[in-house]
Amino acid sequence: MLTPEEQRFVDLWSVERTKKKSWLRKYTIGWPLGVLIAALLFINLLSGWHKQAAMTIRSNTSVLLVIIIAALGIVVFITWFSYNHQWEQKEEQYQHLLKKMGDQKQREAESGGQ
């Protein structure tokens, strides 16, 4: 038997899983984490605690461009991965609860037939 919370989730997810969400809405899930990691990367680089890295960035501006592109790549990857991971977790939970409901109905049918 499903709890009321599990039943609400099954009802909600059966509708939500077929909806197409806008790209902006679905990718805002992991965006804050990606931006935080990129910001921490820049803070680390600009703090100057590693003297050789600071000298390399100041002397060669193309390194800074590579770091900016890498930070954007980190943000995009974390955002995409977070969305897909959350989607898969909900889908797995949904499939598990459907199986649980099916098993419960099968047991009820077997016990009712005896």
Short mmCIF file of C-alpha atoms in Angstrom, two decimals:
data_model
loop_
_atom_site.label_atom_id
_atom_site.label_comp_id
_atom_site.label_asym_id
_atom_site.label_seq_id
_atom_site.Cartn_x
_atom_site.Cartn_y
_atom_site.Cartn_z
CA MET A 1 0.00 0.00 0.00
CA LEU A 2 1.32 3.42 -0.90
CA THR A 3 1.39 6.20 1.61
CA PRO A 4 -0.58 9.35 0.73
CA GLU A 5 2.70 11.15 0.01
CA GLU A 6 3.84 8.41 -2.36
CA GLN A 7 0.46 8.42 -4.11
CA ARG A 8 0.66 12.21 -4.58
CA PHE A 9 4.14 11.80 -6.07
CA VAL A 10 2.93 9.12 -8.49
CA ASP A 11 -0.02 11.27 -9.55
CA LEU A 12 2.15 14.38 -9.99
CA TRP A 13 5.03 12.66 -11.77
CA SER A 14 2.76 10.79 -14.18
CA VAL A 15 1.72 14.22 -15.49
CA GLU A 16 5.05 16.05 -15.11
CA ARG A 17 7.15 13.44 -16.91
CA THR A 18 5.33 14.00 -20.19
CA LYS A 19 5.45 17.82 -20.09
CA LYS A 20 8.02 19.72 -22.07
CA LYS A 21 9.61 22.38 -19.93
CA SER A 22 11.28 25.49 -21.27
CA TRP A 23 15.04 25.25 -21.43
CA LEU A 24 15.39 28.14 -19.00
CA ARG A 25 13.19 26.55 -16.34
CA LYS A 26 14.71 23.09 -16.47
CA TYR A 27 18.31 24.25 -16.40
CA THR A 28 17.97 26.60 -13.43
CA ILE A 29 18.22 23.58 -11.11
CA GLY A 30 22.01 23.26 -11.11
CA TRP A 31 22.93 26.75 -12.24
CA PRO A 32 23.61 28.22 -8.77
CA LEU A 33 26.02 25.41 -7.91
CA GLY A 34 27.88 25.79 -11.19
CA VAL A 35 28.20 29.54 -10.75
CA LEU A 36 29.39 29.06 -7.18
CA ILE A 37 32.14 26.68 -8.27
CA ALA A 38 33.22 29.00 -11.10
CA ALA A 39 33.25 31.98 -8.71
CA LEU A 40 35.36 30.05 -6.22
CA LEU A 41 37.75 29.17 -9.04
CA PHE A 42 38.18 32.87 -9.92
CA ILE A 43 38.53 33.88 -6.28
CA ASN A 44 41.22 31.25 -5.89
CA LEU A 45 43.06 32.46 -8.98
CA LEU A 46 42.79 36.15 -8.18
CA SER A 47 43.73 35.83 -4.52
CA GLY A 48 47.37 35.42 -5.53
CA TRP A 49 48.23 32.61 -3.11
CA HIS A 50 50.04 30.77 -5.91
CA LYS A 51 52.64 33.24 -7.15
CA GLN A 52 53.63 31.30 -10.28
CA ALA A 53 50.00 31.04 -11.43
CA ALA A 54 49.44 34.75 -10.82
CA MET A 55 52.53 35.64 -12.87
CA THR A 56 51.44 33.34 -15.71
CA ILE A 57 47.96 34.88 -15.85
CA ARG A 58 49.37 38.42 -15.89
CA SER A 59 52.00 37.70 -18.53
CA ASN A 60 49.84 35.62 -20.87
CA THR A 61 46.27 36.86 -21.37
CA SER A 62 45.28 33.82 -23.45
CA VAL A 63 45.51 31.75 -20.26
CA LEU A 64 42.80 33.93 -18.73
CA LEU A 65 40.61 33.32 -21.79
CA VAL A 66 41.09 29.57 -21.41
CA ILE A 67 40.18 29.80 -17.72
CA ILE A 68 37.02 31.78 -18.53
CA ILE A 69 35.99 29.22 -21.16
CA ALA A 70 36.70 26.39 -18.71
CA ALA A 71 34.61 28.11 -16.02
CA LEU A 72 31.71 28.47 -18.47
CA GLY A 73 32.12 24.80 -19.35
CA ILE A 74 31.97 23.89 -15.67
CA VAL A 75 28.76 25.90 -15.21
CA VAL A 76 27.13 24.34 -18.28
CA PHE A 77 28.14 20.80 -17.32
CA ILE A 78 27.03 21.04 -13.70
CA THR A 79 23.72 22.61 -14.74
CA TRP A 80 23.05 19.90 -17.34
CA PHE A 81 24.19 17.08 -15.05
CA SER A 82 22.10 18.30 -12.11
CA TYR A 83 18.95 18.48 -14.21
CA ASN A 84 19.43 15.03 -15.72
CA HIS A 85 20.37 13.48 -12.38
CA GLN A 86 17.30 14.90 -10.66
CA TRP A 87 15.08 13.74 -13.53
CA GLU A 88 16.50 10.20 -13.37
CA GLN A 89 16.06 10.02 -9.61
CA LYS A 90 12.40 11.00 -9.87
CA GLU A 91 11.82 8.60 -12.74
CA GLU A 92 13.43 5.75 -10.79
CA GLN A 93 11.28 6.53 -7.75
CA TYR A 94 8.18 6.66 -9.98
CA GLN A 95 8.98 3.27 -11.56
CA HIS A 96 9.64 1.76 -8.13
CA LEU A 97 6.30 3.02 -6.77
CA LEU A 98 4.44 1.75 -9.86
CA LYS A 99 6.01 -1.67 -9.33
CA LYS A 100 5.06 -1.53 -5.66
CA MET A 101 1.46 -0.69 -6.62
CA GLY A 102 1.40 -3.55 -9.15
CA ASP A 103 2.78 -6.03 -6.63
CA GLN A 104 0.19 -4.92 -4.07
CA LYS A 105 -2.67 -5.38 -6.57
CA GLN A 106 -1.34 -8.80 -7.57
CA ARG A 107 -1.19 -9.93 -3.92
CA GLU A 108 -4.72 -8.66 -3.33
CA ALA A 109 -5.96 -10.55 -6.41
CA GLU A 110 -4.25 -13.77 -5.28
CA SER A 111 -5.58 -13.53 -1.75
CA GLY A 112 -9.07 -12.64 -2.98
CA GLY A 113 -9.20 -15.67 -5.25
CA GLN A 114 -8.56 -18.17 -2.47
#
